[in-house]
mmCIF file of C-alpha atoms in Angstrom:
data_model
loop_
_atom_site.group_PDB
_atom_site.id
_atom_site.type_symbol
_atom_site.label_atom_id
_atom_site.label_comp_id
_atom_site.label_asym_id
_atom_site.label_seq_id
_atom_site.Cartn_x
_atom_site.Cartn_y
_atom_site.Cartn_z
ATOM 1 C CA UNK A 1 -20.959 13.017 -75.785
ATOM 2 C CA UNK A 2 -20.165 15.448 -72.933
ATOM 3 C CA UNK A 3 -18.756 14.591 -69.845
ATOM 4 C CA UNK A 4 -20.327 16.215 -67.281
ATOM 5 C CA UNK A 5 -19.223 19.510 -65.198
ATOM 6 C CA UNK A 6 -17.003 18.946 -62.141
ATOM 7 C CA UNK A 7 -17.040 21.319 -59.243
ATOM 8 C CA UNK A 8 -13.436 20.545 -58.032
ATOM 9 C CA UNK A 9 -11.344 17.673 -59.555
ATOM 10 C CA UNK A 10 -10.712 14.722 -60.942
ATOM 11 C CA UNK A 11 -7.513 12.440 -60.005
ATOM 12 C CA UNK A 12 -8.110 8.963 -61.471
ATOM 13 C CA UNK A 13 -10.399 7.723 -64.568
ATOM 14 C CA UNK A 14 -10.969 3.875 -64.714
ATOM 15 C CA UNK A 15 -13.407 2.495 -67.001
ATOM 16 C CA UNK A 16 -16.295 0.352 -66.228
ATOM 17 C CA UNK A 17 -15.954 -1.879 -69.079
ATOM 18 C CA UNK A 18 -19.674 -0.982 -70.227
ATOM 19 C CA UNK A 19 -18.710 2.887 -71.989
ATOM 20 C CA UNK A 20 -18.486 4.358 -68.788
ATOM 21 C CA UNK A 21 -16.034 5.850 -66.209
ATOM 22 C CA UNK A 22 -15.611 5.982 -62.524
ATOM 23 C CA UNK A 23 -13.600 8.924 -61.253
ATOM 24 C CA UNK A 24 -11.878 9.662 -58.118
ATOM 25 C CA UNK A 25 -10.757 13.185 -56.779
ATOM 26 C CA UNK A 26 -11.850 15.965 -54.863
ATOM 27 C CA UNK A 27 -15.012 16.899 -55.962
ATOM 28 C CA UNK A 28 -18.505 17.856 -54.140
ATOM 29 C CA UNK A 29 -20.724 17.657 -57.233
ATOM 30 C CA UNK A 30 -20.654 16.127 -60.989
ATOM 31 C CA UNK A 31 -23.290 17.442 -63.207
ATOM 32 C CA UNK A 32 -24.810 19.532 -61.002
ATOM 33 C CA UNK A 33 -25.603 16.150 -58.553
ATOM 34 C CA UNK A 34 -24.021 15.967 -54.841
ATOM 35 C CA UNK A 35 -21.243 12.885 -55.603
ATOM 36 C CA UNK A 36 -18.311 13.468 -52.452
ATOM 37 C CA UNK A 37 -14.699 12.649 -54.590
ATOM 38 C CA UNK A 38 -16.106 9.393 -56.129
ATOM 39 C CA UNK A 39 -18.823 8.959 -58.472
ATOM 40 C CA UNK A 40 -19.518 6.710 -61.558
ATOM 41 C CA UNK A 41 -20.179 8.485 -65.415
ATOM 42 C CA UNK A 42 -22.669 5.846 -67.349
ATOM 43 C CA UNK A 43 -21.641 5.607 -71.088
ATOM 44 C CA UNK A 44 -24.443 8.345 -72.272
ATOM 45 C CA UNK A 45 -22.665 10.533 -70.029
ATOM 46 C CA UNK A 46 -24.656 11.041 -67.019
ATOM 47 C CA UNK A 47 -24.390 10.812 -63.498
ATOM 48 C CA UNK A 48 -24.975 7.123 -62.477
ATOM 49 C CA UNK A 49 -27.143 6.530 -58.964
ATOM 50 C CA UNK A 50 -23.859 4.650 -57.614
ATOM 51 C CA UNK A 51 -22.987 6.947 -54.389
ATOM 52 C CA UNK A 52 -20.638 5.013 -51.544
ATOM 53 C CA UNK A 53 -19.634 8.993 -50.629
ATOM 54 C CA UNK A 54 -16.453 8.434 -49.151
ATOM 55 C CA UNK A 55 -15.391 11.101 -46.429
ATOM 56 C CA UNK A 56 -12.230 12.712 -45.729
ATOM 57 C CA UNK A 57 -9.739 13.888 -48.536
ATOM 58 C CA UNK A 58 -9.258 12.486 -52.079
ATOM 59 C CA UNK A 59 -10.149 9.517 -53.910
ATOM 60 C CA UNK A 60 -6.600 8.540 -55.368
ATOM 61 C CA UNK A 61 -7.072 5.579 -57.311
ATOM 62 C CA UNK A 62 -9.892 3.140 -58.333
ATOM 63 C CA UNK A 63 -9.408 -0.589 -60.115
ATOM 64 C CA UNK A 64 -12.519 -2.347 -61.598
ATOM 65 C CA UNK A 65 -12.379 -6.158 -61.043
ATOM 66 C CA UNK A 66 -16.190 -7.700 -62.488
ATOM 67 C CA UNK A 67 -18.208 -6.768 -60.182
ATOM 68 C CA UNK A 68 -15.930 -4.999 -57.604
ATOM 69 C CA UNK A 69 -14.390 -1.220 -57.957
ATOM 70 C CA UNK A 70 -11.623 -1.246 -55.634
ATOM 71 C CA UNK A 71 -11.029 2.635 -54.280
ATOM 72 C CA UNK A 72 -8.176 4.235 -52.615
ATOM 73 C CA UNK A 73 -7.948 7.426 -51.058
ATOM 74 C CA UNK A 74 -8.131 9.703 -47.222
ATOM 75 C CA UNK A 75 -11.204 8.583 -46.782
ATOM 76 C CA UNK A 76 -12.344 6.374 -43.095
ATOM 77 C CA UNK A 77 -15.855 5.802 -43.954
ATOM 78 C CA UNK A 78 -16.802 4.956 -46.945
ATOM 79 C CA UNK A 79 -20.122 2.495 -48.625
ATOM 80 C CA UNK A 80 -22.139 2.858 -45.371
ATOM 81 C CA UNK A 81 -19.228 0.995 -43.684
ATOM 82 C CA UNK A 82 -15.540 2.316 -41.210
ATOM 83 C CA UNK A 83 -13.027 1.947 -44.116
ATOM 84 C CA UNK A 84 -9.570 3.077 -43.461
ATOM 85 C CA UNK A 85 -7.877 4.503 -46.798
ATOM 86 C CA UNK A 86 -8.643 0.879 -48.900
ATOM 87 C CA UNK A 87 -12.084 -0.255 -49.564
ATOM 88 C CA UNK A 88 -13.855 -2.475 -52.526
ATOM 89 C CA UNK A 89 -17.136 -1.661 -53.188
ATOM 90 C CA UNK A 90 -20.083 -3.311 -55.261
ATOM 91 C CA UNK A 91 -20.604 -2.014 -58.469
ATOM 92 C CA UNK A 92 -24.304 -2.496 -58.501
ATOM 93 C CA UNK A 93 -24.979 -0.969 -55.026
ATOM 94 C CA UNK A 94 -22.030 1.182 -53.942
ATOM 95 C CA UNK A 95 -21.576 -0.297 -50.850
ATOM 96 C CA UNK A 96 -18.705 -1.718 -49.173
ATOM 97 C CA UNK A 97 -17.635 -5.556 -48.812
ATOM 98 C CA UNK A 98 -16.319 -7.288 -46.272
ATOM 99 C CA UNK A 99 -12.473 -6.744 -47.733
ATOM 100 C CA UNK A 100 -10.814 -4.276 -45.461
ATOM 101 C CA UNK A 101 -6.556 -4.462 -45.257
ATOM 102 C CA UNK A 102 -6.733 -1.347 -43.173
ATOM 103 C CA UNK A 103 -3.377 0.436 -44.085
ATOM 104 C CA UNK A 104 -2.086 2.757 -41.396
ATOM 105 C CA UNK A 105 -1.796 5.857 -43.559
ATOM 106 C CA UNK A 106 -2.884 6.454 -47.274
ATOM 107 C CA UNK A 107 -2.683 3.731 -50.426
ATOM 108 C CA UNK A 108 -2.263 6.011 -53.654
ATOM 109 C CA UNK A 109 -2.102 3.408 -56.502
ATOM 110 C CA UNK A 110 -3.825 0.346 -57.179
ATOM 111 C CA UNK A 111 -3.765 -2.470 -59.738
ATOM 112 C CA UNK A 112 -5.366 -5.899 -60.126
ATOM 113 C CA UNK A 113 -3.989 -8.567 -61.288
ATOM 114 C CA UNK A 114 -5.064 -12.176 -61.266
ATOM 115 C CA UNK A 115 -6.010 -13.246 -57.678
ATOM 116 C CA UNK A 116 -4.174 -10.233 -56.471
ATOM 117 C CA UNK A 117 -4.503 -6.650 -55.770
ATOM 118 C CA UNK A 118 -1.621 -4.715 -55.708
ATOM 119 C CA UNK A 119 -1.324 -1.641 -53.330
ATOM 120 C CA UNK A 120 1.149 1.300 -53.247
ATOM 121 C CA UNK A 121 1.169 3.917 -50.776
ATOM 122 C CA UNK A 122 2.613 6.025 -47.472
ATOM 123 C CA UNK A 123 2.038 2.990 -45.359
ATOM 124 C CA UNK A 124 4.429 1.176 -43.621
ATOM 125 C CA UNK A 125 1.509 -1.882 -41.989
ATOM 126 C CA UNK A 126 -1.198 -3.597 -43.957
ATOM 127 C CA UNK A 127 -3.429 -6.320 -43.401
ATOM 128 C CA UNK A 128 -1.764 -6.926 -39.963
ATOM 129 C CA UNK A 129 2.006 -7.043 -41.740
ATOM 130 C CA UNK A 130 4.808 -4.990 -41.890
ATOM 131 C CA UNK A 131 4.958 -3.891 -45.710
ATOM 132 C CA UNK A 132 6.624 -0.351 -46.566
ATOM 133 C CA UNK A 133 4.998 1.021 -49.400
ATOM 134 C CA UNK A 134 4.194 -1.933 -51.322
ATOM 135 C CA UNK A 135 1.926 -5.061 -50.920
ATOM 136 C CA UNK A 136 -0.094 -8.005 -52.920
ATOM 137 C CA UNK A 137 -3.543 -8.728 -51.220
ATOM 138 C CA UNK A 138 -5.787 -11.603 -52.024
ATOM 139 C CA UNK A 139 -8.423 -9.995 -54.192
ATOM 140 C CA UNK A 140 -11.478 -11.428 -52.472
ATOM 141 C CA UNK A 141 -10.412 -12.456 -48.691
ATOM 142 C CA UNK A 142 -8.138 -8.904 -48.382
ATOM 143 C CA UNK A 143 -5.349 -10.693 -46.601
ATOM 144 C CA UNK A 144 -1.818 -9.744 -46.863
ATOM 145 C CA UNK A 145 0.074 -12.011 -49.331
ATOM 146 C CA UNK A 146 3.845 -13.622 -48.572
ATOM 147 C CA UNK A 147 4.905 -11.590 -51.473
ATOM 148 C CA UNK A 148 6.989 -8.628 -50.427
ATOM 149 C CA UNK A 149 9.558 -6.750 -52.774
ATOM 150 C CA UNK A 150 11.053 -5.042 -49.871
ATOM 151 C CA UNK A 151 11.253 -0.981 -50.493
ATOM 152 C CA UNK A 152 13.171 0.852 -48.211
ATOM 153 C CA UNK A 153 10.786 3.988 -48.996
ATOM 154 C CA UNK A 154 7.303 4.569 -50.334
ATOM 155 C CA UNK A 155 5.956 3.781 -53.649
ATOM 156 C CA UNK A 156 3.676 6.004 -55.193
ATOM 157 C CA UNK A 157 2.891 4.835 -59.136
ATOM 158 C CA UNK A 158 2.299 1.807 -60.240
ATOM 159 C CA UNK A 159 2.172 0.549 -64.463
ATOM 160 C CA UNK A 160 1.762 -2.736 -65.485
ATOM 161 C CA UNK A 161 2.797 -4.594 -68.653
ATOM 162 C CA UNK A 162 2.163 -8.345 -68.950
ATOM 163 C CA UNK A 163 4.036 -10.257 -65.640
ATOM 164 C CA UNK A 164 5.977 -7.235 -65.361
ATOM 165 C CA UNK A 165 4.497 -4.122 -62.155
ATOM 166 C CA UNK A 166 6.782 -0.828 -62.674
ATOM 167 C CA UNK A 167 6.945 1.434 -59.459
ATOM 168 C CA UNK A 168 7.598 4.675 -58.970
ATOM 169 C CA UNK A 169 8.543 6.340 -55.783
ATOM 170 C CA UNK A 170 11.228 7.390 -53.478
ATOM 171 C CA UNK A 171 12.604 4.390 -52.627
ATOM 172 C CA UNK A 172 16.705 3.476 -52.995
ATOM 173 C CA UNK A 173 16.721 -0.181 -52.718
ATOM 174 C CA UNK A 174 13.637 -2.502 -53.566
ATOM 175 C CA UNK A 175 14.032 -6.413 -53.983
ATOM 176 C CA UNK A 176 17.249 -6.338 -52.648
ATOM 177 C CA UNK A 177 18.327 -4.665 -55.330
ATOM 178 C CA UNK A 178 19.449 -1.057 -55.929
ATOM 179 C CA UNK A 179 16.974 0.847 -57.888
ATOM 180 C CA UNK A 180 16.414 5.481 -57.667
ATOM 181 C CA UNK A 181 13.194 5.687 -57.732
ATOM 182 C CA UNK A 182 11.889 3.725 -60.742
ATOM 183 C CA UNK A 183 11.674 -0.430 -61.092
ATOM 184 C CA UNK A 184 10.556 -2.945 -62.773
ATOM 185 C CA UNK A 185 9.569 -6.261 -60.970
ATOM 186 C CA UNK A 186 8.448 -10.150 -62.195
ATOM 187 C CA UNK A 187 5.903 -10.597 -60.955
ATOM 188 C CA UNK A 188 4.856 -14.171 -62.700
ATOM 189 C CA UNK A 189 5.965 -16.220 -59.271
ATOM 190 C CA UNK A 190 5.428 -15.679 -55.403
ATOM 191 C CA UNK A 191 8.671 -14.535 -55.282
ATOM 192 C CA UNK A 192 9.101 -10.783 -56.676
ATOM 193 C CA UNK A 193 12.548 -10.332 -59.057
ATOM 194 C CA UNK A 194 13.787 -6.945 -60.090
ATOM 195 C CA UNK A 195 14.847 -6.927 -63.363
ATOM 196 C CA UNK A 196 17.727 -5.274 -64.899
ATOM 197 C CA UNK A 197 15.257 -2.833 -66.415
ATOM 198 C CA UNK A 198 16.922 0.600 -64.231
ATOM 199 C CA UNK A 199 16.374 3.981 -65.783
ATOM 200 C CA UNK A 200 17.702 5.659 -62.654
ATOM 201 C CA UNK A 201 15.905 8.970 -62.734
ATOM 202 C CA UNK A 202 17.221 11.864 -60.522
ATOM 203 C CA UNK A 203 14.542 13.102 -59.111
ATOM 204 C CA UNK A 204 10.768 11.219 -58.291
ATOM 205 C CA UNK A 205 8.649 10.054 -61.039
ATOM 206 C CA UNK A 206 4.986 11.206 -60.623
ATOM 207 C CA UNK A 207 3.428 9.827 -63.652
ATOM 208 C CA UNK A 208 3.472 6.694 -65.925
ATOM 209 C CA UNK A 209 1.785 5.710 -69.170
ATOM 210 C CA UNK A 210 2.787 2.475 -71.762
ATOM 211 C CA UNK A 211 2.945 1.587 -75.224
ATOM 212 C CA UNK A 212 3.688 -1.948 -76.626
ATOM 213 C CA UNK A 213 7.340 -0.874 -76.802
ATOM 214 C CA UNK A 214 7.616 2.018 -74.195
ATOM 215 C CA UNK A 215 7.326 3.310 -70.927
ATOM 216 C CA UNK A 216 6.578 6.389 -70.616
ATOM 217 C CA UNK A 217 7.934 8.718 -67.348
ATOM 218 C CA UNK A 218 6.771 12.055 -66.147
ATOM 219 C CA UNK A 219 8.144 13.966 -63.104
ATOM 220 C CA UNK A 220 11.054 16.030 -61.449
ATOM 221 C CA UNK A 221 13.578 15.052 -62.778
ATOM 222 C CA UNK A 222 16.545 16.177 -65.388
ATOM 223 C CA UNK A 223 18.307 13.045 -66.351
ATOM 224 C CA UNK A 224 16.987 9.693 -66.705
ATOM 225 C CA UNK A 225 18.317 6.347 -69.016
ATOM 226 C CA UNK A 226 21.757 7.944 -68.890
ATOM 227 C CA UNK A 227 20.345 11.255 -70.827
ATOM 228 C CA UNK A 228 19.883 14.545 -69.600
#
């Protein structure tokens, strides 16, 4: 099965949880059809009809809740509707809900978990609250949740294992707690707790992956666990 040409690329892959794959980027066309940075790959590997042709820059992360494909990216407009950087989107029809936290600058990782969608970004104001970097929004009203780790600078990865959301970013202290660049948070109560978990990598971390045992760290920098 061949996945289809790109003419640009691809930044995020998220299954559709039917054989299939939306994918985020900067890209004009995908198998020869006009798709702007955000299209949807069926399981046969063609170009689905599903078009909400986002404007602006890159698509920077999608998350698939049932029948919702949450999207991130430098987009304003996006589904036929004025989205600012955050949108969900029908799955069937490509356009966009009602759900609209309007973040003041760019959201560049997304996860959903539970009632919640978590969002990590430039911003420092989401949903009408101050949040640097880091917030929990209700999944289906959009609305800026109490829960609030705190970051002193922006987050830009987020991995999640179970209860437990790693971040990656630039940040120094998060949770009241103080953590270079790379945490791990419990996230199993309203009330976020760092764990001890603290790698403390020198330089940013730009890319995360798991195993049942591992977590896996990609990025700038030279030492990292207490190895070099």
């Amino acid at each position: 099965r061949a996945f289809p040409a790109v003419t640009g690329f691809v930044r995020f892959v998220e299954p559709d949880g039917s054989g299939g794959w939306y994918i985020g980027g900067a890209f004009s066309h995908v198998g020869g059809i006009p798709r702007n940075n955000l299209a949807h790959i069926l399981a046969d590997g063609s170009v689905g009809s599903w078009n909400p042709n986002p404007d602006g820059r890159s698509v920077s992360a999608i998350a698939v809740s049932g029948s919702t494909v949450y999207v991130a990216g430098g987009f304003t407009k996006i589904g036929g509707q004025p989205r600012r950087y955050l949108a969900a989107l029908d799955a069937a029809t490509g356009r966009a809900t009602a759900w609209a936290p309007e973040p003041n600058t760019w959201a560049s990782a997304l996860i959903v978990k539970g009632s919640r969608v978590y969002v990590a970004g430039d911003f420092g104001y989401i949903g009408g609250k101050d949040r640097k970097g880091l917030a929990a929004l209700d999944r289906d009203t959009g609305k800026v949740t109490d829960w609030d780790p705190g970051a002193d600078r922006n987050i830009y990865r987020l991995g999640l294992q179970g209860s437990t959301l790693y971040v990656a970013g630039q940040f120094s202290i998060i949770g009241g707690q103080k953590r270079n660049r790379l945490a791990a948070i419990d996230i199993s109560s309203d009330t976020p707790r760092v764990t001890d978990w603290n790698p403390n990598p020198d330089d940013r971390i730009i890319a995360l992956a798991f195993s049942d045992s591992a977590v896996y760290a990609g990025g700038n920098f030279e030492n990292i666990g207490g190895e070099k």
